[in-house]
GROMACS .gro file of C-alpha atoms in nm:
model
  225
    1UNK     CA    1   7.832   5.743   5.535
    2UNK     CA    2   7.527   5.646   5.613
    3UNK     CA    3   7.548   5.469   5.901
    4UNK     CA    4   7.779   5.699   6.020
    5UNK     CA    5   7.539   5.952   6.064
    6UNK     CA    6   7.283   5.762   6.215
    7UNK     CA    7   7.516   5.700   6.492
    8UNK     CA    8   7.557   6.065   6.488
    9UNK     CA    9   7.228   6.139   6.480
   10UNK     CA   10   7.158   5.890   6.784
   11UNK     CA   11   7.351   6.027   6.986
   12UNK     CA   12   7.178   6.329   6.931
   13UNK     CA   13   6.901   6.231   7.034
   14UNK     CA   14   7.047   6.064   7.298
   15UNK     CA   15   7.199   6.423   7.408
   16UNK     CA   16   6.815   6.589   7.373
   17UNK     CA   17   6.662   6.336   7.574
   18UNK     CA   18   6.813   6.351   7.805
   19UNK     CA   19   6.864   6.769   7.834
   20UNK     CA   20   6.492   6.737   7.843
   21UNK     CA   21   6.461   6.515   8.165
   22UNK     CA   22   6.671   6.769   8.324
   23UNK     CA   23   6.473   7.045   8.229
   24UNK     CA   24   6.168   6.822   8.322
   25UNK     CA   25   6.372   6.788   8.654
   26UNK     CA   26   6.403   7.182   8.712
   27UNK     CA   27   6.065   7.274   8.612
   28UNK     CA   28   5.883   7.031   8.896
   29UNK     CA   29   6.131   7.151   9.103
   30UNK     CA   30   6.039   7.508   9.047
   31UNK     CA   31   5.669   7.412   9.066
   32UNK     CA   32   5.688   7.284   9.405
   33UNK     CA   33   5.932   7.541   9.568
   34UNK     CA   34   5.716   7.848   9.415
   35UNK     CA   35   5.388   7.746   9.330
   36UNK     CA   36   5.382   7.498   9.620
   37UNK     CA   37   5.504   7.721   9.886
   38UNK     CA   38   5.286   7.972   9.733
   39UNK     CA   39   4.988   7.837   9.785
   40UNK     CA   40   5.086   7.633  10.101
   41UNK     CA   41   5.084   7.998  10.234
   42UNK     CA   42   4.736   8.079  10.102
   43UNK     CA   43   4.595   7.788  10.214
   44UNK     CA   44   4.740   7.854  10.617
   45UNK     CA   45   4.611   8.233  10.622
   46UNK     CA   46   4.257   8.145  10.523
   47UNK     CA   47   4.274   7.918  10.783
   48UNK     CA   48   4.348   8.228  11.007
   49UNK     CA   49   4.085   8.483  10.849
   50UNK     CA   50   3.819   8.111  10.823
   51UNK     CA   51   3.858   8.144  11.244
   52UNK     CA   52   3.817   8.554  11.237
   53UNK     CA   53   3.552   8.551  11.075
   54UNK     CA   54   3.167   8.629  11.238
   55UNK     CA   55   2.871   8.381  11.243
   56UNK     CA   56   2.762   8.464  10.922
   57UNK     CA   57   2.668   8.174  10.726
   58UNK     CA   58   2.718   8.347  10.382
   59UNK     CA   59   3.132   8.418  10.450
   60UNK     CA   60   3.171   8.076  10.595
   61UNK     CA   61   3.040   7.903  10.275
   62UNK     CA   62   3.220   8.177  10.080
   63UNK     CA   63   3.559   8.087  10.272
   64UNK     CA   64   3.493   7.687  10.269
   65UNK     CA   65   3.440   7.723   9.782
   66UNK     CA   66   3.751   7.911   9.872
   67UNK     CA   67   3.871   7.685  10.098
   68UNK     CA   68   3.799   7.394   9.810
   69UNK     CA   69   3.946   7.577   9.516
   70UNK     CA   70   4.255   7.633   9.689
   71UNK     CA   71   4.243   7.228   9.700
   72UNK     CA   72   4.213   7.221   9.388
   73UNK     CA   73   4.487   7.374   9.288
   74UNK     CA   74   4.740   7.184   9.548
   75UNK     CA   75   4.614   6.878   9.353
   76UNK     CA   76   4.673   7.023   8.958
   77UNK     CA   77   4.969   7.136   9.113
   78UNK     CA   78   5.083   6.811   9.246
   79UNK     CA   79   5.006   6.649   8.889
   80UNK     CA   80   5.173   6.887   8.688
   81UNK     CA   81   5.487   6.809   8.871
   82UNK     CA   82   5.444   6.398   8.840
   83UNK     CA   83   5.429   6.480   8.465
   84UNK     CA   84   5.732   6.647   8.371
   85UNK     CA   85   5.952   6.450   8.719
   86UNK     CA   86   5.874   6.179   8.974
   87UNK     CA   87   6.022   6.271   9.218
   88UNK     CA   88   6.045   5.949   9.455
   89UNK     CA   89   6.260   5.800   9.177
   90UNK     CA   90   6.530   6.073   9.317
   91UNK     CA   91   6.419   6.053   9.676
   92UNK     CA   92   6.252   5.634   9.704
   93UNK     CA   93   6.512   5.496   9.426
   94UNK     CA   94   6.319   5.261   9.162
   95UNK     CA   95   6.166   5.021   9.323
   96UNK     CA   96   5.919   5.284   9.491
   97UNK     CA   97   5.904   5.478   9.183
   98UNK     CA   98   5.788   5.215   8.973
   99UNK     CA   99   5.587   5.042   9.226
  100UNK     CA  100   5.363   5.279   9.311
  101UNK     CA  101   5.292   5.336   8.941
  102UNK     CA  102   5.197   4.980   8.886
  103UNK     CA  103   4.988   5.042   9.174
  104UNK     CA  104   4.818   5.310   9.095
  105UNK     CA  105   4.770   5.201   8.708
  106UNK     CA  106   4.605   4.899   8.822
  107UNK     CA  107   4.361   5.109   9.026
  108UNK     CA  108   4.309   5.386   8.773
  109UNK     CA  109   4.238   5.180   8.519
  110UNK     CA  110   4.049   4.855   8.710
  111UNK     CA  111   4.257   4.613   8.639
  112UNK     CA  112   4.495   4.381   8.828
  113UNK     CA  113   4.830   4.452   8.786
  114UNK     CA  114   5.185   4.338   8.974
  115UNK     CA  115   5.504   4.436   9.009
  116UNK     CA  116   5.824   4.136   9.065
  117UNK     CA  117   6.085   4.406   9.187
  118UNK     CA  118   6.478   4.364   9.354
  119UNK     CA  119   6.403   4.247   9.703
  120UNK     CA  120   6.741   4.538   9.724
  121UNK     CA  121   6.690   4.893   9.593
  122UNK     CA  122   6.973   4.884   9.308
  123UNK     CA  123   7.198   5.129   9.330
  124UNK     CA  124   7.134   5.169   8.895
  125UNK     CA  125   7.284   5.520   8.743
  126UNK     CA  126   7.007   5.826   8.730
  127UNK     CA  127   7.007   5.776   8.333
  128UNK     CA  128   6.955   5.417   8.396
  129UNK     CA  129   6.687   5.441   8.633
  130UNK     CA  130   6.488   5.746   8.456
  131UNK     CA  131   6.465   5.578   8.093
  132UNK     CA  132   6.327   5.252   8.323
  133UNK     CA  133   6.051   5.399   8.450
  134UNK     CA  134   5.982   5.609   8.117
  135UNK     CA  135   5.982   5.265   7.922
  136UNK     CA  136   5.736   5.140   8.225
  137UNK     CA  137   5.508   5.504   8.161
  138UNK     CA  138   5.494   5.381   7.810
  139UNK     CA  139   5.413   5.049   7.777
  140UNK     CA  140   5.120   5.108   8.035
  141UNK     CA  141   5.004   5.392   7.844
  142UNK     CA  142   4.980   5.163   7.563
  143UNK     CA  143   4.797   4.919   7.740
  144UNK     CA  144   4.500   5.161   7.904
  145UNK     CA  145   4.441   5.240   7.536
  146UNK     CA  146   4.518   4.960   7.317
  147UNK     CA  147   4.515   4.630   7.477
  148UNK     CA  148   4.226   4.524   7.611
  149UNK     CA  149   4.390   4.378   7.918
  150UNK     CA  150   4.255   4.258   8.216
  151UNK     CA  151   4.662   4.178   8.422
  152UNK     CA  152   4.964   4.357   8.399
  153UNK     CA  153   5.287   4.196   8.525
  154UNK     CA  154   5.614   4.445   8.603
  155UNK     CA  155   5.943   4.233   8.590
  156UNK     CA  156   6.277   4.432   8.767
  157UNK     CA  157   6.556   4.214   8.727
  158UNK     CA  158   6.954   4.252   8.736
  159UNK     CA  159   7.271   4.016   8.700
  160UNK     CA  160   7.655   4.141   8.688
  161UNK     CA  161   7.610   4.271   8.303
  162UNK     CA  162   7.277   4.418   8.278
  163UNK     CA  163   6.930   4.532   8.388
  164UNK     CA  164   6.598   4.400   8.221
  165UNK     CA  165   6.246   4.559   8.286
  166UNK     CA  166   5.985   4.347   8.138
  167UNK     CA  167   5.614   4.502   8.101
  168UNK     CA  168   5.343   4.224   8.008
  169UNK     CA  169   4.939   4.217   7.928
  170UNK     CA  170   4.691   3.998   7.834
  171UNK     CA  171   4.544   4.200   7.624
  172UNK     CA  172   4.541   4.180   7.192
  173UNK     CA  173   4.821   4.154   7.143
  174UNK     CA  174   5.092   4.410   6.919
  175UNK     CA  175   4.897   4.330   6.611
  176UNK     CA  176   5.069   4.467   6.342
  177UNK     CA  177   5.212   4.797   6.575
  178UNK     CA  178   5.540   4.767   6.620
  179UNK     CA  179   5.801   5.005   6.751
  180UNK     CA  180   5.964   5.077   6.426
  181UNK     CA  181   5.601   5.237   6.343
  182UNK     CA  182   5.551   5.608   6.260
  183UNK     CA  183   5.277   5.611   6.420
  184UNK     CA  184   5.458   5.458   6.762
  185UNK     CA  185   5.632   5.767   6.890
  186UNK     CA  186   5.669   5.680   7.240
  187UNK     CA  187   5.821   5.380   7.124
  188UNK     CA  188   6.064   5.494   6.863
  189UNK     CA  189   6.173   5.757   7.114
  190UNK     CA  190   6.199   5.467   7.350
  191UNK     CA  191   6.361   5.254   7.122
  192UNK     CA  192   6.682   5.537   7.092
  193UNK     CA  193   6.675   5.584   7.439
  194UNK     CA  194   6.797   5.231   7.506
  195UNK     CA  195   7.032   5.248   7.173
  196UNK     CA  196   7.221   5.562   7.347
  197UNK     CA  197   7.276   5.372   7.693
  198UNK     CA  198   7.353   5.033   7.499
  199UNK     CA  199   7.051   4.851   7.510
  200UNK     CA  200   6.762   4.749   7.305
  201UNK     CA  201   6.361   4.781   7.369
  202UNK     CA  202   6.155   4.506   7.189
  203UNK     CA  203   5.801   4.456   7.170
  204UNK     CA  204   5.672   4.149   7.076
  205UNK     CA  205   5.330   3.868   7.135
  206UNK     CA  206   5.330   3.757   7.476
  207UNK     CA  207   5.218   3.359   7.594
  208UNK     CA  208   4.895   3.290   7.521
  209UNK     CA  209   4.847   3.607   7.465
  210UNK     CA  210   4.845   4.021   7.477
  211UNK     CA  211   5.193   4.207   7.418
  212UNK     CA  212   5.589   4.216   7.614
  213UNK     CA  213   5.777   4.490   7.611
  214UNK     CA  214   6.106   4.414   7.687
  215UNK     CA  215   6.415   4.720   7.722
  216UNK     CA  216   6.751   4.578   7.845
  217UNK     CA  217   7.047   4.800   7.951
  218UNK     CA  218   7.375   4.718   7.966
  219UNK     CA  219   7.509   4.808   8.402
  220UNK     CA  220   7.787   5.023   8.229
  221UNK     CA  221   7.597   5.234   8.023
  222UNK     CA  222   7.815   5.372   7.675
  223UNK     CA  223   7.574   5.679   7.699
  224UNK     CA  224   7.636   5.956   7.899
  225UNK     CA  225   7.546   5.867   8.235
   0.00000   0.00000   0.00000
């Protein structure tokens, strides 16, 4: 009975996370299509108005301030879109999305970050691509918060049967942390998402030191595609 209930809860959690992803994707698209297009139009109108302004320094200074404010809003809107849904995953594929995330993380945190990815962009299902990207995001987030690492390596590999994503750092190691720890909500959610797709998520110490986060997924998911 307990096993059946756990299976039901796991299936429900998998379904909910899929729904959250779909909702985030829709919200990001709305931000792009409505707010983004409106801000772009305002920027164009402001540019036309600036061309018609009289030679008054105060007016031009105020117009310049308005332009900077609009540029800041554009950047914030873009950041919100990416936090909801990485559109590169959809338009450029999993390889480009992972590579850019690793590069941006290295630049932002002053860490040597490298990615080893397949030569060709694999044709994974959308559910697989989303959970792989979420795994990398969570792994990098934990490295930035706890690892004190100077190097990060991300490896994506696959064969005829399974896909494996590995996030390795040379930091302090997992210590007493584990995926099942109550405070590790992000990792616990990732583990359930992997299980929903018929896969696994493991966290272990790396040699000679550091942390190894590994997600393995079957090519054919047992959960929703």
